[in-house]
Amino acid sequence: MAQRSWLATFERYLSSEKQLSAHTVRNYRYELQRAAEIIFDLPKGASLDPHNERWLNVSRDQLQAVLAKLHRKGLSPRSLSLCLSSLKQFFEFLVREQAIKVNPAKTLNAPKQAKPLPKNMDLDAVTHLLDIDADDPLSKRDKAIMELFYSSGLRLAELASLDINDIDFSQNEVKVMGKGSKQRVVPIGKMAIEAINNWCECRADLATAEAGDALFVSQKGTRLSHRSIQLRMKKWGQEQSLSAKVHPHKLRHSFATHMLESSADLRAVQELLGHANLSTTQIYTSLDFQHLAKVYDGAHPRAKKAKGK
């Protein structure tokens, strides 16, 4: 009877039972190949078939040594996490197949990945973006969308799902259904209310019965899709000659950063953004500190290096 190929069986398992994409399966195979070359001291690209059964005797220390070596070679935390994930999945599969009793990778941890700071626009850039001549229905709609993103810090999905009756024009507020079906009420600024009013005056000319009560509708008269909103914002960023790409989350991040810089009220910004945990909002304190650090480095006499040093 032919010997069972654990890697080939694992790949079939990922494709058929886990229904992972071919791209993901290739990534897992690559990581296991790279780990095997270190564990079994093989030349790069060597066939793993002769070493099939050796997987069953791999120890936790050997896997820890793989991560340590890849770390020394300069692999990023993200790449190390992918490698570890591949190893954990593979050995968990071997446990499932009763080829081994314990997953040697189970208790291993990869280095923590640094959270990328969200990109925001400064006030001048936001002002320039929103300073458009809204003289036709689509530009009025787009101006209302961008004003609302920046005014109230909404997520893309939250804004796209808004209905007309979610806007309280008497109180200048918007009722938002956020993540986890959690509802919140957020203030709307004067400029955004004015832009929404201008849009609503011509909305009926585009909306069809299919749109229902959707606040923002497409040229075809249906509820405006997420992708359409993204493309229209990208278009306005280009038309306004902004150097950075414009997208919904950039205006949300700008809203959060500017609110925090002005108020320093982290709890209030958390409520406005609809964050379940304060730690999610605290990333904006890093942005604020970066700004303060730049001001300090440029202004404080003891922060500057002496010339020639």
Short mmCIF file of C-alpha atoms in Angstrom, two decimals, residues 34-309:
data_model
loop_
_atom_site.label_atom_id
_atom_site.label_comp_id
_atom_site.label_asym_id
_atom_site.label_seq_id
_atom_site.Cartn_x
_atom_site.Cartn_y
_atom_site.Cartn_z
CA ARG A 34 10.01 26.86 4.18
CA ALA A 35 9.60 25.42 7.67
CA ALA A 36 10.56 21.91 6.51
CA GLU A 37 13.77 23.16 4.91
CA ILE A 38 14.80 24.55 8.31
CA ILE A 39 13.59 21.63 10.44
CA PHE A 40 14.98 18.87 8.22
CA ASP A 41 18.00 20.86 7.01
CA LEU A 42 17.04 20.57 3.34
CA PRO A 43 18.20 22.62 0.34
CA LYS A 44 15.79 25.26 -0.89
CA GLY A 45 12.99 23.78 -3.02
CA ALA A 46 13.83 20.19 -2.11
CA SER A 47 11.10 17.57 -2.41
CA LEU A 48 9.41 16.85 0.92
CA ASP A 49 8.09 13.42 -0.10
CA PRO A 50 11.08 11.44 1.29
CA HIS A 51 10.59 13.24 4.60
CA ASN A 52 6.84 12.64 4.84
CA GLU A 53 6.84 10.64 8.08
CA ARG A 54 9.33 12.98 9.78
CA TRP A 55 6.51 15.49 10.29
CA LEU A 56 5.02 13.14 12.88
CA ASN A 57 8.05 13.55 15.17
CA VAL A 58 8.47 17.34 14.97
CA SER A 59 8.69 18.97 18.40
CA ARG A 60 7.63 22.31 19.77
CA ASP A 61 11.28 23.32 20.17
CA GLN A 62 11.94 22.67 16.49
CA LEU A 63 9.00 24.85 15.49
CA GLN A 64 10.13 27.57 17.89
CA ALA A 65 13.55 27.42 16.23
CA VAL A 66 11.91 27.90 12.82
CA LEU A 67 10.18 31.09 13.98
CA ALA A 68 13.36 32.34 15.63
CA LYS A 69 15.42 31.78 12.48
CA LEU A 70 12.85 33.48 10.24
CA HIS A 71 12.70 36.37 12.69
CA ARG A 72 16.49 36.77 12.56
CA LYS A 73 16.28 36.79 8.74
CA GLY A 74 14.08 39.87 9.02
CA LEU A 75 10.60 38.48 8.33
CA SER A 76 7.83 40.84 9.36
CA PRO A 77 5.42 39.99 12.21
CA ARG A 78 2.70 39.52 9.58
CA SER A 79 4.78 36.93 7.68
CA LEU A 80 5.72 35.13 10.90
CA SER A 81 2.04 35.00 11.87
CA LEU A 82 1.19 33.42 8.52
CA CYS A 83 3.93 30.84 8.97
CA LEU A 84 2.75 29.97 12.47
CA SER A 85 -0.87 29.79 11.34
CA SER A 86 0.12 27.34 8.61
CA LEU A 87 2.01 25.15 11.09
CA LYS A 88 -0.82 25.19 13.62
CA GLN A 89 -3.38 24.24 10.97
CA PHE A 90 -1.20 21.46 9.58
CA PHE A 91 -0.44 19.83 12.92
CA GLU A 92 -4.06 20.22 14.03
CA PHE A 93 -4.96 18.34 10.87
CA LEU A 94 -2.51 15.56 11.84
CA VAL A 95 -4.17 15.36 15.27
CA ARG A 96 -7.56 15.14 13.55
CA GLU A 97 -6.26 12.30 11.38
CA GLN A 98 -4.94 10.58 14.54
CA ALA A 99 -1.42 10.62 13.11
CA ILE A 100 -0.16 12.44 16.23
CA LYS A 101 -1.68 12.97 19.66
CA VAL A 102 -0.66 16.56 20.45
CA ASN A 103 -0.28 19.65 18.23
CA PRO A 104 3.32 20.83 18.89
CA ALA A 105 2.54 24.29 17.51
CA LYS A 106 -0.52 24.88 19.68
CA THR A 107 1.15 26.94 22.41
CA LEU A 108 3.49 28.92 20.17
CA ASN A 109 2.97 32.64 19.70
CA ALA A 110 4.11 34.89 16.89
CA PRO A 111 5.37 38.44 17.57
CA LYS A 112 2.58 40.97 17.88
CA GLN A 113 1.89 42.92 14.73
CA ALA A 114 2.09 46.67 15.04
CA LYS A 115 -1.28 48.20 14.26
CA PRO A 116 -0.98 50.49 11.26
CA LEU A 117 -2.10 53.99 12.11
CA PRO A 118 -5.11 55.14 10.11
CA LYS A 119 -4.39 57.76 7.46
CA ASN A 120 -6.23 61.02 7.86
CA MET A 121 -6.43 64.31 5.98
CA ASP A 122 -5.57 67.66 7.51
CA LEU A 123 -8.25 70.31 7.80
CA ASP A 124 -7.11 72.22 4.72
CA ALA A 125 -7.29 69.09 2.58
CA VAL A 126 -10.77 68.22 3.86
CA THR A 127 -11.96 71.77 3.27
CA HIS A 128 -10.59 71.73 -0.28
CA LEU A 129 -12.22 68.34 -0.99
CA LEU A 130 -15.63 69.55 0.16
CA ASP A 131 -15.38 72.86 -1.69
CA ILE A 132 -17.01 71.60 -4.88
CA ASP A 133 -19.56 73.24 -7.16
CA ALA A 134 -22.62 71.11 -6.51
CA ASP A 135 -24.75 72.29 -9.45
CA ASP A 136 -26.30 68.99 -10.58
CA PRO A 137 -28.04 66.11 -8.75
CA LEU A 138 -25.04 63.76 -8.66
CA SER A 139 -22.60 66.36 -7.39
CA LYS A 140 -25.17 67.48 -4.79
CA ARG A 141 -25.52 63.87 -3.68
CA ASP A 142 -21.76 63.36 -3.52
CA LYS A 143 -21.23 66.55 -1.56
CA ALA A 144 -23.90 65.46 0.92
CA ILE A 145 -22.22 62.05 1.27
CA MET A 146 -18.76 63.48 1.91
CA GLU A 147 -20.04 66.17 4.26
CA LEU A 148 -21.90 63.52 6.27
CA PHE A 149 -18.86 61.22 6.44
CA TYR A 150 -16.72 64.04 7.82
CA SER A 151 -19.43 65.60 9.96
CA SER A 152 -20.48 62.45 11.79
CA GLY A 153 -17.66 59.92 11.32
CA LEU A 154 -19.86 57.21 9.82
CA ARG A 155 -18.62 53.90 8.46
CA LEU A 156 -19.23 53.17 4.77
CA ALA A 157 -21.83 50.49 5.52
CA GLU A 158 -23.60 52.78 7.97
CA LEU A 159 -23.94 55.61 5.49
CA ALA A 160 -24.94 53.38 2.57
CA SER A 161 -27.78 51.85 4.61
CA LEU A 162 -29.30 55.16 5.71
CA ASP A 163 -32.95 55.89 4.94
CA ILE A 164 -34.49 59.36 4.70
CA ASN A 165 -36.26 59.01 8.04
CA ASP A 166 -32.92 58.28 9.76
CA ILE A 167 -32.13 61.99 9.45
CA ASP A 168 -33.74 64.21 12.06
CA PHE A 169 -33.59 67.65 10.44
CA SER A 170 -35.18 69.35 13.46
CA GLN A 171 -32.47 68.08 15.83
CA ASN A 172 -29.61 67.88 13.32
CA GLU A 173 -29.01 64.22 14.13
CA VAL A 174 -28.66 60.93 12.29
CA LYS A 175 -29.76 57.53 13.59
CA VAL A 176 -27.11 54.94 12.72
CA MET A 177 -27.20 51.16 12.80
CA GLY A 178 -23.62 50.19 13.60
CA LYS A 179 -21.68 46.96 14.00
CA GLY A 180 -23.43 44.23 15.94
CA SER A 181 -26.80 45.86 15.18
CA LYS A 182 -26.05 48.51 17.79
CA GLN A 183 -27.91 51.73 17.18
CA ARG A 184 -26.54 55.15 18.03
CA VAL A 185 -27.55 58.75 17.38
CA VAL A 186 -24.86 61.11 16.09
CA PRO A 187 -24.98 64.90 15.61
CA ILE A 188 -24.77 66.34 12.10
CA GLY A 189 -22.95 69.60 11.47
CA LYS A 190 -24.56 72.63 9.87
CA MET A 191 -22.70 72.28 6.55
CA ALA A 192 -23.67 68.61 6.25
CA ILE A 193 -27.35 69.32 7.03
CA GLU A 194 -27.37 72.01 4.36
CA ALA A 195 -25.79 69.63 1.81
CA ILE A 196 -28.27 66.84 2.66
CA ASN A 197 -31.17 69.28 2.27
CA ASN A 198 -29.89 70.32 -1.15
CA TRP A 199 -29.63 66.69 -2.19
CA CYS A 200 -33.10 65.79 -0.90
CA GLU A 201 -34.64 68.51 -3.07
CA CYS A 202 -33.58 66.62 -6.20
CA ARG A 203 -33.50 63.03 -4.87
CA ALA A 204 -37.04 62.33 -6.10
CA ASP A 205 -35.94 63.01 -9.68
CA LEU A 206 -33.64 59.97 -9.55
CA ALA A 207 -35.21 57.56 -7.03
CA THR A 208 -37.31 54.63 -8.23
CA ALA A 209 -39.70 52.43 -6.29
CA GLU A 210 -36.88 49.89 -5.93
CA ALA A 211 -34.87 52.37 -3.87
CA GLY A 212 -37.55 52.53 -1.21
CA ASP A 213 -36.64 55.11 1.43
CA ALA A 214 -32.90 54.97 0.69
CA LEU A 215 -31.30 58.34 1.42
CA PHE A 216 -28.65 58.07 -1.28
CA VAL A 217 -29.60 56.63 -4.68
CA SER A 218 -27.70 55.97 -7.88
CA GLN A 219 -28.25 57.41 -11.33
CA LYS A 220 -30.36 54.31 -12.03
CA GLY A 221 -32.58 55.18 -9.09
CA THR A 222 -31.56 52.32 -6.78
CA ARG A 223 -29.83 52.46 -3.39
CA LEU A 224 -26.25 53.58 -3.89
CA SER A 225 -23.79 50.69 -3.44
CA HIS A 226 -20.65 50.69 -1.31
CA ARG A 227 -18.47 50.42 -4.40
CA SER A 228 -20.18 53.36 -6.09
CA ILE A 229 -19.62 55.55 -3.04
CA GLN A 230 -15.93 54.61 -2.99
CA LEU A 231 -15.50 55.34 -6.70
CA ARG A 232 -17.26 58.69 -6.51
CA MET A 233 -15.08 59.79 -3.59
CA LYS A 234 -11.96 58.69 -5.45
CA LYS A 235 -13.16 60.73 -8.44
CA TRP A 236 -13.65 63.88 -6.36
CA GLY A 237 -10.23 63.47 -4.77
CA GLN A 238 -8.69 63.41 -8.23
CA GLU A 239 -10.79 66.31 -9.51
CA GLN A 240 -9.81 68.40 -6.49
CA SER A 241 -6.15 67.52 -7.17
CA LEU A 242 -5.51 66.01 -3.76
CA SER A 243 -2.23 64.09 -3.50
CA ALA A 244 -3.64 61.37 -1.24
CA LYS A 245 -6.35 58.94 -2.29
CA VAL A 246 -9.76 59.79 -0.88
CA HIS A 247 -12.01 57.05 0.49
CA PRO A 248 -14.79 56.84 3.11
CA HIS A 249 -12.62 55.62 5.98
CA LYS A 250 -10.15 58.44 5.42
CA LEU A 251 -12.90 60.96 6.18
CA ARG A 252 -13.98 58.89 9.21
CA HIS A 253 -10.39 58.87 10.46
CA SER A 254 -10.09 62.60 9.81
CA PHE A 255 -13.28 63.22 11.77
CA ALA A 256 -11.96 61.20 14.73
CA THR A 257 -8.52 62.80 14.70
CA HIS A 258 -9.77 66.37 14.41
CA MET A 259 -12.38 65.81 17.14
CA LEU A 260 -9.77 64.37 19.47
CA GLU A 261 -7.27 67.14 18.77
CA SER A 262 -9.91 69.76 19.57
CA SER A 263 -11.65 68.15 22.53
CA ALA A 264 -9.22 65.56 23.97
CA ASP A 265 -12.39 63.70 25.05
CA LEU A 266 -11.63 60.09 24.18
CA ARG A 267 -14.90 58.73 25.60
CA ALA A 268 -16.99 61.12 23.55
CA VAL A 269 -15.13 60.23 20.36
CA GLN A 270 -15.62 56.55 21.19
CA GLU A 271 -19.38 57.08 21.41
CA LEU A 272 -19.49 59.08 18.19
CA LEU A 273 -17.55 56.44 16.27
CA GLY A 274 -19.56 53.56 17.71
CA HIS A 275 -16.52 51.70 19.02
CA ALA A 276 -17.38 48.90 21.43
CA ASN A 277 -13.97 49.14 23.14
CA LEU A 278 -12.05 52.24 24.15
CA SER A 279 -8.83 50.55 23.02
CA THR A 280 -10.02 50.82 19.40
CA THR A 281 -10.45 54.57 19.78
CA GLN A 282 -7.10 54.98 21.52
CA ILE A 283 -5.25 54.50 18.24
CA TYR A 284 -6.19 58.10 17.48
CA THR A 285 -4.24 59.24 20.52
CA SER A 286 -1.16 57.92 18.71
CA LEU A 287 -1.98 60.13 15.74
CA ASP A 288 -2.47 63.08 18.04
CA PHE A 289 0.82 62.39 19.81
CA GLN A 290 2.63 62.17 16.48
CA HIS A 291 1.35 65.65 15.67
CA LEU A 292 2.43 66.96 19.07
CA ALA A 293 5.82 65.32 18.73
CA LYS A 294 6.41 67.06 15.40
CA VAL A 295 5.46 70.40 16.91
CA TYR A 296 7.78 69.75 19.86
CA ASP A 297 10.70 68.70 17.66
CA GLY A 298 10.29 71.79 15.52
CA ALA A 299 9.76 74.30 18.30
CA HIS A 300 11.59 73.25 21.47
CA PRO A 301 15.13 74.68 21.60
CA ARG A 302 16.51 71.62 23.40
CA ALA A 303 14.93 69.20 20.91
CA LYS A 304 17.08 70.31 17.99
CA LYS A 305 20.52 68.89 17.31
CA ALA A 306 23.36 71.35 17.19
CA LYS A 307 24.70 72.02 13.71
CA GLY A 308 27.49 69.72 12.64
CA LYS A 309 26.50 66.98 15.13
#
